[in-house]
Each structure stands twice: as C-alpha cells, then as structure tokens.
Short mmCIF file of C-alpha atoms in Angstrom, two decimals:
data_model
loop_
_atom_site.label_atom_id
_atom_site.label_comp_id
_atom_site.label_asym_id
_atom_site.label_seq_id
_atom_site.Cartn_x
_atom_site.Cartn_y
_atom_site.Cartn_z
CA UNK A 250 125.11 137.06 141.89
CA UNK A 251 126.10 137.52 145.51
CA UNK A 252 127.08 134.33 147.33
CA UNK A 253 124.79 133.23 150.16
CA UNK A 254 125.89 130.80 152.83
CA UNK A 255 123.93 127.57 153.28
CA UNK A 256 121.87 127.21 156.43
CA UNK A 257 123.78 124.63 158.46
CA UNK A 258 122.25 122.90 161.50
CA UNK A 259 123.36 120.09 163.83
CA UNK A 260 122.19 116.67 162.68
CA UNK A 261 119.44 115.36 164.95
CA UNK A 262 118.38 111.83 164.01
CA UNK A 263 114.95 110.63 165.22
CA UNK A 264 114.64 107.63 167.50
CA UNK A 265 112.81 105.65 164.79
CA UNK A 266 113.61 105.20 161.13
CA UNK A 267 112.36 108.24 159.16
CA UNK A 268 109.46 107.75 156.77
CA UNK A 269 110.17 108.40 153.09
CA UNK A 270 107.87 110.37 150.84
CA UNK A 271 104.61 108.76 149.75
CA UNK A 272 105.04 106.47 146.73
CA UNK A 273 103.13 107.18 143.55
CA UNK A 274 104.25 103.91 141.92
CA UNK A 275 105.75 101.51 144.44
CA UNK A 276 109.20 100.45 143.31
CA UNK A 277 109.59 103.29 140.81
CA UNK A 278 108.99 106.78 142.21
CA UNK A 279 107.48 108.94 144.95
CA UNK A 280 105.95 112.37 145.37
CA UNK A 281 108.57 115.09 144.99
CA UNK A 282 110.79 112.98 142.71
CA UNK A 283 111.78 113.58 139.07
CA UNK A 284 111.76 110.61 136.70
CA UNK A 285 112.87 110.04 133.11
CA UNK A 286 110.61 107.90 130.88
CA UNK A 287 112.73 107.06 127.85
CA UNK A 288 112.30 105.12 124.64
CA UNK A 289 113.31 105.30 121.01
CA UNK A 290 111.00 107.32 118.72
CA UNK A 291 107.77 105.52 117.87
CA UNK A 292 108.24 102.79 120.53
CA UNK A 293 105.03 103.86 122.22
CA UNK A 294 106.46 105.63 125.27
CA UNK A 295 103.63 108.17 125.20
CA UNK A 296 101.05 105.39 125.04
CA UNK A 297 102.76 103.69 127.97
CA UNK A 298 102.73 106.94 129.95
CA UNK A 299 98.99 107.26 129.28
CA UNK A 300 98.34 103.74 130.56
CA UNK A 301 100.32 104.58 133.70
CA UNK A 302 98.26 107.75 134.21
CA UNK A 303 95.08 105.71 134.03
CA UNK A 304 96.29 103.20 136.60
CA UNK A 305 97.39 105.95 139.00
CA UNK A 306 93.92 107.52 138.79
CA UNK A 307 92.39 104.15 139.70
CA UNK A 308 95.09 103.07 142.12
CA UNK A 309 95.48 99.81 140.22
CA UNK A 310 98.72 97.91 139.41
CA UNK A 311 100.64 98.77 136.26
CA UNK A 312 103.07 96.15 134.86
CA UNK A 313 102.97 94.49 138.31
CA UNK A 314 103.93 97.75 140.09
CA UNK A 315 101.46 98.86 142.75
CA UNK A 316 100.16 102.42 142.32
CA UNK A 317 98.64 104.79 144.86
CA UNK A 318 95.44 106.57 143.75
CA UNK A 319 95.93 110.26 143.01
CA UNK A 320 95.06 113.10 140.66
CA UNK A 321 97.34 113.52 137.66
CA UNK A 322 98.29 116.31 135.27
CA UNK A 323 99.41 115.91 131.66
CA UNK A 324 101.35 118.71 129.94
CA UNK A 325 101.45 117.68 126.28
CA UNK A 326 103.38 119.81 123.80
CA UNK A 327 103.74 117.23 121.02
CA UNK A 328 100.25 116.11 120.03
CA UNK A 329 97.32 118.00 118.62
CA UNK A 330 94.46 117.95 121.15
CA UNK A 331 92.31 115.74 118.90
CA UNK A 332 95.08 113.12 118.64
CA UNK A 333 95.79 113.15 122.35
CA UNK A 334 92.12 112.94 123.27
CA UNK A 335 91.60 110.01 120.89
CA UNK A 336 94.47 108.14 122.52
CA UNK A 337 93.31 108.92 126.04
CA UNK A 338 89.76 107.89 125.14
CA UNK A 339 91.03 104.47 124.07
CA UNK A 340 93.26 104.05 127.13
CA UNK A 341 90.61 105.18 129.61
CA UNK A 342 87.90 103.08 127.99
CA UNK A 343 90.10 99.98 128.29
CA UNK A 344 90.84 100.86 131.93
CA UNK A 345 87.14 101.32 132.70
CA UNK A 346 87.38 105.02 133.58
CA UNK A 347 84.08 106.82 132.98
CA UNK A 348 84.08 110.42 131.63
CA UNK A 349 83.11 111.89 134.99
CA UNK A 350 85.90 109.93 136.69
CA UNK A 351 88.46 111.13 134.17
CA UNK A 352 87.44 114.73 134.80
CA UNK A 353 87.84 114.28 138.54
CA UNK A 354 91.10 112.33 138.27
CA UNK A 355 93.02 114.17 135.57
CA UNK A 356 93.76 117.62 134.18
CA UNK A 357 95.51 118.34 130.90
CA UNK A 358 97.15 121.23 129.06
CA UNK A 359 97.55 120.89 125.29
CA UNK A 360 100.53 123.11 124.44
CA UNK A 361 101.55 122.20 120.91
CA UNK A 362 102.48 125.34 119.00
CA UNK A 363 103.25 127.24 122.18
CA UNK A 364 106.80 127.26 123.47
CA UNK A 365 106.02 126.63 127.10
CA UNK A 366 108.77 127.20 129.62
CA UNK A 367 109.74 125.66 132.93
CA UNK A 368 108.63 128.95 134.49
CA UNK A 369 105.17 128.38 132.98
CA UNK A 370 105.13 124.87 134.42
CA UNK A 371 106.13 126.13 137.85
CA UNK A 372 103.43 128.82 137.77
CA UNK A 373 100.84 126.16 136.84
CA UNK A 374 101.85 123.85 139.69
CA UNK A 375 101.96 126.65 142.26
CA UNK A 376 98.56 127.95 141.14
CA UNK A 377 97.04 124.48 141.58
CA UNK A 378 98.40 124.28 145.12
CA UNK A 379 100.78 121.97 146.91
CA UNK A 380 99.61 118.36 146.72
CA UNK A 381 96.93 119.03 144.07
CA UNK A 382 98.52 116.39 141.84
CA UNK A 383 100.40 113.27 142.79
CA UNK A 384 101.98 112.98 139.35
CA UNK A 385 102.73 115.37 136.47
CA UNK A 386 103.71 114.07 133.03
CA UNK A 387 105.71 116.32 130.68
CA UNK A 388 105.49 115.05 127.11
CA UNK A 389 108.00 115.83 125.76
CA UNK A 390 110.97 117.13 127.72
CA UNK A 391 112.95 118.43 124.73
CA UNK A 392 110.32 121.08 124.00
CA UNK A 393 110.72 122.48 127.51
CA UNK A 394 114.47 122.97 127.23
CA UNK A 395 115.08 126.75 127.31
CA UNK A 396 116.47 128.60 124.31
CA UNK A 397 120.25 128.62 124.35
CA UNK A 398 120.38 125.47 126.49
CA UNK A 399 122.32 122.60 124.95
CA UNK A 400 120.87 119.11 125.47
CA UNK A 401 124.39 117.66 125.27
CA UNK A 402 125.87 120.04 127.83
CA UNK A 403 126.06 118.63 131.38
CA UNK A 404 126.05 122.05 133.04
CA UNK A 405 123.01 123.22 131.06
CA UNK A 406 120.99 120.07 131.71
CA UNK A 407 121.90 120.05 135.40
CA UNK A 408 120.25 123.47 135.67
CA UNK A 409 117.15 122.18 133.86
CA UNK A 410 116.82 119.30 136.32
CA UNK A 411 117.52 121.58 139.29
CA UNK A 412 114.50 123.59 138.20
CA UNK A 413 112.39 120.44 137.80
CA UNK A 414 113.43 119.38 141.31
CA UNK A 415 112.23 122.71 142.68
CA UNK A 416 108.88 122.35 140.87
CA UNK A 417 108.37 118.78 142.12
CA UNK A 418 109.10 119.91 145.66
CA UNK A 419 106.80 122.94 145.43
CA UNK A 420 103.93 120.79 144.18
CA UNK A 421 104.68 117.71 146.29
CA UNK A 422 104.25 115.75 143.08
CA UNK A 423 106.28 113.35 140.98
CA UNK A 424 107.36 114.77 137.61
CA UNK A 425 107.71 112.24 134.82
CA UNK A 426 109.69 113.49 131.81
CA UNK A 427 108.98 111.70 128.55
CA UNK A 428 112.27 111.80 126.65
CA UNK A 429 113.72 110.21 123.53
CA UNK A 430 116.65 107.84 123.16
CA UNK A 431 119.66 108.65 121.05
CA UNK A 432 119.81 107.39 117.48
CA UNK A 433 120.75 103.81 116.74
CA UNK A 434 120.44 100.60 118.74
CA UNK A 435 120.36 100.93 122.54
CA UNK A 436 120.74 97.17 123.17
CA UNK A 437 124.41 97.28 124.20
CA UNK A 438 124.04 100.31 126.48
CA UNK A 439 123.66 100.33 130.23
CA UNK A 440 120.30 101.53 131.55
CA UNK A 441 121.67 104.89 132.64
CA UNK A 442 123.22 105.50 129.21
CA UNK A 443 119.94 105.19 127.31
CA UNK A 444 118.61 108.62 126.47
CA UNK A 445 119.69 111.43 124.17
CA UNK A 446 121.84 114.22 125.52
CA UNK A 447 124.24 114.80 128.38
CA UNK A 448 125.01 112.22 131.03
CA UNK A 449 123.51 114.58 133.64
CA UNK A 450 120.07 113.72 132.25
CA UNK A 451 120.37 110.26 133.77
CA UNK A 452 122.34 111.19 136.87
CA UNK A 453 120.18 114.09 138.02
CA UNK A 454 116.93 112.16 138.45
CA UNK A 455 115.43 109.92 141.12
CA UNK A 456 114.23 107.38 138.58
CA UNK A 457 115.39 106.45 135.08
CA UNK A 458 112.96 104.15 133.23
CA UNK A 459 113.79 102.95 129.73
CA UNK A 460 111.95 100.87 127.12
CA UNK A 461 113.95 98.88 124.57
CA UNK A 462 112.81 96.83 121.61
CA UNK A 463 112.37 93.08 122.13
CA UNK A 464 112.54 90.33 119.52
CA UNK A 465 108.89 89.46 120.17
CA UNK A 466 106.40 91.62 118.33
CA UNK A 467 104.61 94.28 120.42
CA UNK A 468 106.95 93.61 123.34
CA UNK A 469 109.40 95.94 125.06
CA UNK A 470 112.12 95.39 127.64
CA UNK A 471 111.58 97.68 130.61
CA UNK A 472 114.63 98.56 132.71
CA UNK A 473 114.83 101.03 135.58
CA UNK A 474 117.25 102.53 138.07
CA UNK A 475 115.76 104.14 141.15
CA UNK A 476 117.11 106.23 144.02
CA UNK A 477 114.60 105.73 146.85
CA UNK A 478 113.70 102.12 146.03
CA UNK A 479 115.76 99.06 145.26
CA UNK A 480 115.98 99.05 141.47
CA UNK A 481 113.42 96.62 140.02
CA UNK A 482 114.34 93.64 137.91
CA UNK A 483 114.11 94.06 134.12
CA UNK A 484 110.87 92.77 132.65
CA UNK A 485 109.20 92.32 129.29
CA UNK A 486 105.95 94.20 128.84
CA UNK A 487 103.58 93.48 126.00
CA UNK A 488 101.20 96.09 124.67
CA UNK A 489 97.97 95.44 122.81
CA UNK A 490 97.97 98.65 120.80
CA UNK A 491 94.34 98.22 119.76
CA UNK A 492 93.15 98.41 123.36
CA UNK A 493 96.22 99.98 125.05
CA UNK A 494 96.39 97.08 127.50
CA UNK A 495 99.79 96.39 129.11
CA UNK A 496 100.90 93.22 130.83
CA UNK A 497 104.13 91.45 131.85
CA UNK A 498 105.45 88.48 129.88
CA UNK A 499 107.28 86.30 132.41
CA UNK A 500 107.86 83.65 129.73
CA UNK A 501 110.21 85.91 127.75
CA UNK A 502 113.79 86.81 128.60
CA UNK A 503 114.32 90.51 129.30
CA UNK A 504 116.95 90.87 126.60
CA UNK A 505 116.77 93.78 124.13
CA UNK A 506 116.63 93.10 120.42
CA UNK A 507 120.10 93.14 118.91
CA UNK A 508 120.73 95.29 115.84
CA UNK A 509 120.70 93.67 112.44
CA UNK A 510 124.26 92.86 111.26
CA UNK A 511 125.38 95.04 108.37
CA UNK A 512 124.86 93.45 105.00
CA UNK A 513 128.07 92.66 103.14
CA UNK A 514 128.29 93.25 99.45
CA UNK A 515 129.14 90.26 97.35
CA UNK A 516 132.39 90.59 95.46
CA UNK A 517 131.95 91.01 91.73
CA UNK A 518 132.94 87.83 89.83
CA UNK A 519 136.33 87.96 88.20
CA UNK A 520 136.48 87.88 84.44
CA UNK A 521 137.45 84.50 83.07
CA UNK A 522 140.09 84.22 80.38
#
C-alpha cells in the first residue's frame, strides 16, 4: 500500500471553548464514540444494555445517568429472535414504552447464524444515513471479529477498533460493544483490565464500562473509565430480573465480590500403633 501524507494545517483555536459532541448518556459517552460494555458471562450485561436502550428512547435517567432522547439500533448476533423479543417486551413494558413508540424509537437486526462483518455494519449505518441513530449496540463483539483476527493480539484488535471508530464517525452515533470478561474472578483487576483479549480493547475506546459481581444478591458493581467526561464514581446497581428494573443502591459499598478461598483437603489421620 502506497504511503499517503497526512493533511497538516496550522492550528487555529476559536475564541471560545469548543463544544464537544452531543452526549447520548451524560457522564458515559457521546455521539461518535465507541464504548465497551463488559461483564462476566451470565451477569446480565445484555439485559442491562436493553434497559439502557429503553431509557435512551425515552430520554429518561438510567442508573442516575441522564440520557438524551434518540433513536437506537440493536445488532444482535447471539440470541434467537424469539428470545430477544421476549426480553425486549419485558424491558419495554416495564419502561412504559408502547408498541408504536418502540417501532419509532428502535430498529433491530437479528443476525444469529449469519457471520456478519464490520463491513456489513458499516453498510447498514451508511444506508440509514448520518445521524439516523444516536446509539448502536453490538451484541456481541466477539462474533464480529474477522476471521484470522486474534482477540489477544493488540495489533489485530487495534484495527478492529479503528474500523469501529470510522463507523461511529460516519453515522454520528455511539457504538456500544457488548463484550465478555476473561475467565475467573475480576475483583482484583483494575477497571481497564476487565475484559477478555488484548489490552488494546480497553485502550482504544472512549468509554470502558464494566459490571462485577457484588456480595448482595441481584446487585452488580458498575465501574467506568471515560475519555470525554470525568470518569464517574463506582456504584452498585440492583436489577429486578422479573421486571428488568435497574436502580442504584447508595447503601451498599461499591466493592466487588471476592472469590471463594480454595478449599483445603484435610490430612488423612495417621494410623495409631
């Protein structure tokens, strides 16, 4: 590939402080940004993403974060359509979103069984038009990783996120990547180290949101690192899984559940003479 020089211009700063891109969720991410949404398998990260989608459609707070109303797109390559629709039905019913409002506020592509590519995603966003969606959720990221790309390779994953950046910019939308944590307890890890794969997965994004198990049942510790906002304080969110309602528990310390200590085997009794 032939090298091409960057376009370099003199820096001309405006008289007033420049305005940043429009937030989608104040304190977490904006239009044009790429965000990781990470939790261990079966911690409910997809459910939590669905509840966030609903609040963005309504422009209502989620876990005490203000949202801006906008149209959203879900690209789901993990669930069968019937399963996904049943979950969304429960979430939207709890949020008070009528069927006609859901149709106006959200679009979805059920892609399980089809190996969709980042090129397919880009074509979809460009066809919809710039600004058609304020937020796009990819669930799950690992199924969009191209063949031959190694999740643990920094160079490979940097290219994946470069492509996601280009898509987010083309669509003027936030892209939220639902991703899984590595195996084992995440309690002793720093926020940026939670997530399976190469370190570039955390470094390449504008927001890195993780959910860790809490000692209290149905509670999760939410931690985040953000680029265009001051990183929010850790908080405990509780989820009523029967209604998909999420709220903050200020009475609980935001400390992840520690792993169970390994069980020691009792020494066999010595034979007596």
